[in-house]
PDB file of C-alpha atoms and ligand atoms in Angstrom:
ATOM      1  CA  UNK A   8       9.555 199.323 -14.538  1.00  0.00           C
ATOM      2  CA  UNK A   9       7.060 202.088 -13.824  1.00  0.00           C
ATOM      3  CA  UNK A  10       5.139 203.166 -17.218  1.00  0.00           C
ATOM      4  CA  UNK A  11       4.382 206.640 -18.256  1.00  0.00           C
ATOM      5  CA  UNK A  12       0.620 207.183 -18.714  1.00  0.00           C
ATOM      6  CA  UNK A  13      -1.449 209.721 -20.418  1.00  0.00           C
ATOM      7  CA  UNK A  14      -4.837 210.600 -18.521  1.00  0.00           C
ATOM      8  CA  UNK A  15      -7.788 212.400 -19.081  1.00  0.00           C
ATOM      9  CA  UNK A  16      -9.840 213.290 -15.626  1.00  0.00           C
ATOM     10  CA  UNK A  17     -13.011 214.704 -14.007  1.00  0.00           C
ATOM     11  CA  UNK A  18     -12.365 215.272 -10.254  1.00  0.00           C
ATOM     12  CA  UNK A  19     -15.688 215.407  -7.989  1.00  0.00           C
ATOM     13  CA  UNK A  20     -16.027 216.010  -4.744  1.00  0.00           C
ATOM     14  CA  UNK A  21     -18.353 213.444  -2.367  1.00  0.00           C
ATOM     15  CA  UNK A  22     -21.714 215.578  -3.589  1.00  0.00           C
ATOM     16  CA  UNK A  23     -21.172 214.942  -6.995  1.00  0.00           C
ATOM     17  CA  UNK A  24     -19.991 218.588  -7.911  1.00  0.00           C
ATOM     18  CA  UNK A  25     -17.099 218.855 -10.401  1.00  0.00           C
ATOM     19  CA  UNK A  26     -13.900 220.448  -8.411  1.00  0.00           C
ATOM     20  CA  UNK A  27     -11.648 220.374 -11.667  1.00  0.00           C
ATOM     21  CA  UNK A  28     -11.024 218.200 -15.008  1.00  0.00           C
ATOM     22  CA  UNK A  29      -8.505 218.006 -17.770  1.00  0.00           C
ATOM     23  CA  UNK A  30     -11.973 217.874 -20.290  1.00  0.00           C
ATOM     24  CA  UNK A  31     -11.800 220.497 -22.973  1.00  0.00           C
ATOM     25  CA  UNK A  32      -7.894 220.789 -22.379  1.00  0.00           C
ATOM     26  CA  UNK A  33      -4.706 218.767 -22.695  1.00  0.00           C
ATOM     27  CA  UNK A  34      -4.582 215.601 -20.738  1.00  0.00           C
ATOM     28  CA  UNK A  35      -2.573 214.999 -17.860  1.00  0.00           C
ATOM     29  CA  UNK A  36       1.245 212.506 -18.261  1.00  0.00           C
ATOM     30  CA  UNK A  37       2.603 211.063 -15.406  1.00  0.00           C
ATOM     31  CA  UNK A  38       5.358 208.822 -14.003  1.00  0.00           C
ATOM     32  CA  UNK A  39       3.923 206.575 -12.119  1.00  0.00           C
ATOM     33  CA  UNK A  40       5.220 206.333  -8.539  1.00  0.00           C
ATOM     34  CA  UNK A  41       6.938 209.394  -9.190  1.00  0.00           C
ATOM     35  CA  UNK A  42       4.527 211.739  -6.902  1.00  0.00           C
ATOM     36  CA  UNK A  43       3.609 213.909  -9.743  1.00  0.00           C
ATOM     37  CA  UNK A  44       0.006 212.765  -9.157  1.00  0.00           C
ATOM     38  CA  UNK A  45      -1.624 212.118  -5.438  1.00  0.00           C
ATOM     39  CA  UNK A  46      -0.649 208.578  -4.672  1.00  0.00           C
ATOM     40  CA  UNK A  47      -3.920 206.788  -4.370  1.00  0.00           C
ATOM     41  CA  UNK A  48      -4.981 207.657  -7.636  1.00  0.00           C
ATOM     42  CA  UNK A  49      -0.894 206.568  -8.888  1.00  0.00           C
ATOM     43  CA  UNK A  50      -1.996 203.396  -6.970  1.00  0.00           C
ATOM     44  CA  UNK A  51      -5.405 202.552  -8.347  1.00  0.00           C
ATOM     45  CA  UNK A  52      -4.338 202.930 -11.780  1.00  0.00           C
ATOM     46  CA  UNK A  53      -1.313 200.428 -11.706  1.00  0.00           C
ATOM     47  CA  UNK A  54      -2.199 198.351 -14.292  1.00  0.00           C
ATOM     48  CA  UNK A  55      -4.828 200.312 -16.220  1.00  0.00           C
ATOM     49  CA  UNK A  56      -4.345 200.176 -19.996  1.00  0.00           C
ATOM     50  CA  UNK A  57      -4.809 202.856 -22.363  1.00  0.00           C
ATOM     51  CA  UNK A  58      -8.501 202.583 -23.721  1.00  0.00           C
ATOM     52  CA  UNK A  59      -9.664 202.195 -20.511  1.00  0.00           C
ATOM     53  CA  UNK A  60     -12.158 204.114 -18.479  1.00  0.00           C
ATOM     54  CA  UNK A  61     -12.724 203.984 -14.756  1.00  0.00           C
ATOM     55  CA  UNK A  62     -14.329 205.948 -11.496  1.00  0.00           C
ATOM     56  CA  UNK A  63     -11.553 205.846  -9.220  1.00  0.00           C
ATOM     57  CA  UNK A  64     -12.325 206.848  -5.367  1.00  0.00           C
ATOM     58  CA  UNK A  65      -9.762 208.122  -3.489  1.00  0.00           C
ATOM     59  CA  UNK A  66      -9.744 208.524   0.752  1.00  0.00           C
ATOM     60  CA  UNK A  67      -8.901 211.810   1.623  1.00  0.00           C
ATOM     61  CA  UNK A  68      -5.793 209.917   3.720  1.00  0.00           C
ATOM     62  CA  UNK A  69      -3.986 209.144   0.141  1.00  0.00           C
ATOM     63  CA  UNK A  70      -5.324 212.279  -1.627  1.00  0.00           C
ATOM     64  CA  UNK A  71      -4.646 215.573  -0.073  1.00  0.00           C
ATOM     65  CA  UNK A  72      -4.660 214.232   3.460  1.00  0.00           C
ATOM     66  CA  UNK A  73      -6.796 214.467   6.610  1.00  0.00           C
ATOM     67  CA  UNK A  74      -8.175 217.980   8.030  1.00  0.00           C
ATOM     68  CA  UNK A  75      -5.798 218.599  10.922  1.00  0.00           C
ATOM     69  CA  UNK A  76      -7.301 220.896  13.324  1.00  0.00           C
ATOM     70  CA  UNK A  77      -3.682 222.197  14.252  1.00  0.00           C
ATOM     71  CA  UNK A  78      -3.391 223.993  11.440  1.00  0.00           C
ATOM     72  CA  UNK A  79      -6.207 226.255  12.119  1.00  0.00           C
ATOM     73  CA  UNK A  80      -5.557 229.351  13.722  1.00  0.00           C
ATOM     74  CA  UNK A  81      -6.882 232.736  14.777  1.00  0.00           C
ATOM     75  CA  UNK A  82      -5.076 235.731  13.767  1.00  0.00           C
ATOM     76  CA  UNK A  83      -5.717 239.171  14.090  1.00  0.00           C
ATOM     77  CA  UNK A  84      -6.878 240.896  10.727  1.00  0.00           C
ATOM     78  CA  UNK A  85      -4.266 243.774  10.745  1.00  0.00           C
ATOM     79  CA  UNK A  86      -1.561 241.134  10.842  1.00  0.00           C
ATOM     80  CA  UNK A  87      -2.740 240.326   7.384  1.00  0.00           C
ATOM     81  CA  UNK A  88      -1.617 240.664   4.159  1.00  0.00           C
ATOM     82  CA  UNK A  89      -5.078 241.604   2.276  1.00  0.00           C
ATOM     83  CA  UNK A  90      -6.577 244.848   1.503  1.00  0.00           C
ATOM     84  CA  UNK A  91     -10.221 245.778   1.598  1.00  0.00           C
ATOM     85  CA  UNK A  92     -13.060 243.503   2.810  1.00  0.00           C
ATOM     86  CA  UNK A  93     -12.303 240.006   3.886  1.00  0.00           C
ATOM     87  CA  UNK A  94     -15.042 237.560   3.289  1.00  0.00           C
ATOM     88  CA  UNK A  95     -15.342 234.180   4.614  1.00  0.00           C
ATOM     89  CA  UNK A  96     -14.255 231.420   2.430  1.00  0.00           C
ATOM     90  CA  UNK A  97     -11.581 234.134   0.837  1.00  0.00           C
ATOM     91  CA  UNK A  98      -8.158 232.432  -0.198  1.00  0.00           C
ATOM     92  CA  UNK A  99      -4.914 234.234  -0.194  1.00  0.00           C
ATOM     93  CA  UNK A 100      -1.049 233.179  -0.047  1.00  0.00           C
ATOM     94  CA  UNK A 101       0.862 234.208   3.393  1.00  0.00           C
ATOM     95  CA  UNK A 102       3.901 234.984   1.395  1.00  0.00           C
ATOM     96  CA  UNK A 103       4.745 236.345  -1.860  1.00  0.00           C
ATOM     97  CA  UNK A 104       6.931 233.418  -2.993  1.00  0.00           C
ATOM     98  CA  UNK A 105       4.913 231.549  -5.735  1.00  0.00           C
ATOM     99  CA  UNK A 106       4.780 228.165  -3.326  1.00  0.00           C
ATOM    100  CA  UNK A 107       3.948 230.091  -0.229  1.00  0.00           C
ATOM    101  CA  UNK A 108       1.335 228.260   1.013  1.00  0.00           C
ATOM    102  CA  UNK A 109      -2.833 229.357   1.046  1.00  0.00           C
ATOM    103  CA  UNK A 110      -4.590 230.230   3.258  1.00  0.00           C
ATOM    104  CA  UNK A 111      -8.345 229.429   4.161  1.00  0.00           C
ATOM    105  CA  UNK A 112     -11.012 232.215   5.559  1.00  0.00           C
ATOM    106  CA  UNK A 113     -13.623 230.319   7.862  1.00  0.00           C
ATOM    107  CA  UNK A 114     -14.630 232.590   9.973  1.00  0.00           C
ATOM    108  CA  UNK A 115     -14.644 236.293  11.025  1.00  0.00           C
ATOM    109  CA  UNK A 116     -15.035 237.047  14.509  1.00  0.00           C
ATOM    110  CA  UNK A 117     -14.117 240.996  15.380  1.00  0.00           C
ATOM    111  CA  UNK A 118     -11.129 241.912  14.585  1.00  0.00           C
ATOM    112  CA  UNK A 119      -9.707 238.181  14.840  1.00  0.00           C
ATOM    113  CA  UNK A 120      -9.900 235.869  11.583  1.00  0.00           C
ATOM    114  CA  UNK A 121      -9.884 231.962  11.803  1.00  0.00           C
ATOM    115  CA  UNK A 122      -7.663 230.994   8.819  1.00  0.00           C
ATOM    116  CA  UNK A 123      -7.227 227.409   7.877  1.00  0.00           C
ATOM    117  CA  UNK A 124      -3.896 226.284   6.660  1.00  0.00           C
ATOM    118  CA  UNK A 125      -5.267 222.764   5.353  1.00  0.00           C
ATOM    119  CA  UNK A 126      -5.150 222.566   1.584  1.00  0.00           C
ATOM    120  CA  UNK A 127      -8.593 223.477   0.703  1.00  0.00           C
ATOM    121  CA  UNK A 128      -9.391 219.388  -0.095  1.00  0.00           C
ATOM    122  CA  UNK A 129      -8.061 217.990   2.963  1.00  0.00           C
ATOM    123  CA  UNK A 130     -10.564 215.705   4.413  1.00  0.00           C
ATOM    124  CA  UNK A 131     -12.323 215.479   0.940  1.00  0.00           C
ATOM    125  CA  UNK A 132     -12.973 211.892  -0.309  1.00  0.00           C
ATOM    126  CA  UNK A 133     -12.681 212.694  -3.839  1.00  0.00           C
ATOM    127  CA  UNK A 134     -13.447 210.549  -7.180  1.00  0.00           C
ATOM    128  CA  UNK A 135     -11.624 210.450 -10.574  1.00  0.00           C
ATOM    129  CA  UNK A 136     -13.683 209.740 -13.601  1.00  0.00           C
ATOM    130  CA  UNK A 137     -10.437 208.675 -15.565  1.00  0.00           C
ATOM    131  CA  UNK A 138      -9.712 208.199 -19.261  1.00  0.00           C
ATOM    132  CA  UNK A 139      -6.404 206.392 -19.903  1.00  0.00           C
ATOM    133  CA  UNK A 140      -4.965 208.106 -23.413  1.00  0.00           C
ATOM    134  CA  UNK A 141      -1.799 206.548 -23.898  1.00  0.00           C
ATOM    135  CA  UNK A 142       0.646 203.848 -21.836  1.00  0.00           C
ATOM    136  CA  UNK A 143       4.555 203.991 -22.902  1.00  0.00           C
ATOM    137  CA  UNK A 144       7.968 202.998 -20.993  1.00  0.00           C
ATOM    138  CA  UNK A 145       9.985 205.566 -20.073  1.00  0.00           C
ATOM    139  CA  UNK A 146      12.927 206.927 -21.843  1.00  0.00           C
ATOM    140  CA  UNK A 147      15.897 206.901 -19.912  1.00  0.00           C
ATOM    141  CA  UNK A 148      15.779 210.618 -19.115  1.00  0.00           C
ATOM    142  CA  UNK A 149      12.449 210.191 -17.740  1.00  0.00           C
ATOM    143  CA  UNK A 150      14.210 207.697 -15.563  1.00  0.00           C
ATOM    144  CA  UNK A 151      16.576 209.387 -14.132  1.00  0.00           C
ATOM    145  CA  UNK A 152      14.631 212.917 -13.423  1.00  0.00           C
ATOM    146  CA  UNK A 153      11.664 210.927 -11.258  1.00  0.00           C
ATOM    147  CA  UNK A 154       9.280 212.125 -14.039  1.00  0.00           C
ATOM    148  CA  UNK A 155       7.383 212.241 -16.992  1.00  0.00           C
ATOM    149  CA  UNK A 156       8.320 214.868 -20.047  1.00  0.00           C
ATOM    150  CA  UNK A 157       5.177 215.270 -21.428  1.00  0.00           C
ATOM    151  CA  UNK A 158       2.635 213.097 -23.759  1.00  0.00           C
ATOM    152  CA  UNK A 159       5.547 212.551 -26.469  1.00  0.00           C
ATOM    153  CA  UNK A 160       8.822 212.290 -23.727  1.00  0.00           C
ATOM    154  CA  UNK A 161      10.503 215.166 -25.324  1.00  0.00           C
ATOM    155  CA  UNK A 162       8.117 218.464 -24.296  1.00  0.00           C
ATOM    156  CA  UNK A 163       8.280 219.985 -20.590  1.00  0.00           C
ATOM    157  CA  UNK A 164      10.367 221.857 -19.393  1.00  0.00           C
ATOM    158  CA  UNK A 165      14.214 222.859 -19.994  1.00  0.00           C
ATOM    159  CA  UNK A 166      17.368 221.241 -18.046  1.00  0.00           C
TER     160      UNK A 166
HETATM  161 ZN1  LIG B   7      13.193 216.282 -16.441  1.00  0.00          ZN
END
């Protein structure tokens, strides 16, 4: 029976530098081996109980996958969708639909831009400083929608 858990987190990239945390907000509930959360953290903190506090590392393979050269291309900047200047490092969508996916800048070269499709932490070892909040079973509704609904089972969203 997979549990629901309650999670605080700290993500940092391999230098040390924060990338994002739950701190100072609400904490993060999950079904575990649901996919809600990248699967080698899901993995790592099988058995963890509530209470507990743990660095968990995380190969970029399980967490947001390996850099894959493919999906870097050159374009040519009229072809995109951005007004004024274009810096590297800029991030933009390539559609207007709110899961179209983003877009990397990395490099400007005339009028031809090198735009990575790779989520912006593929290839990134990362590490979760984790706080376990809570541990609970599942309710049944939880079951059958392959996820969590929220810290209490009742909140998210509406069916
Ligand atoms: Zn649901």
């Amino acid at each position: 029976m997979p549990r629901v858990v309650t999670f605080h987190y700290t993500l940092r990239a391999p230098d040390g530098a924060v990338l994002d945390t739950s701190a100072g907000g609400d904490p993060i509930t999950y079904l575990e081996g649901a996919g809600q959360i990248i699967d080698g953290l899901d993995e790592q903190l099988r058995f963890a109980p509530a209470g507990e506090k743990a660095r968990v590392t995380v190969p970029a393979r399980k967490a947001y996958g390996e850099h894959d050269p493919a999906q870097v291309q050159r374009v040519p900047r009229a072809r995109l969708p951005v007004d004024g200047e274009l810096k590297i490092g800029d991030q933009f969508k390539t559609g207007a639909d709110r899961h179209a996916p983003v877009v990397t800048v990395r490099a400007i070269e005339g009028d031809q831009v090198l735009l990575d499709g790779n989520h912006p932490l593929a290839g990134v070892d990362l590490t979760f400083e984790v706080e376990i909040v809570a541990v609970r079973p599942p309710t049944p509704d939880e079951l059958s929608h392959g996820h969590a609904h929220g810290a209490d089972g009742k909140s998210g969203h509406e069916h």
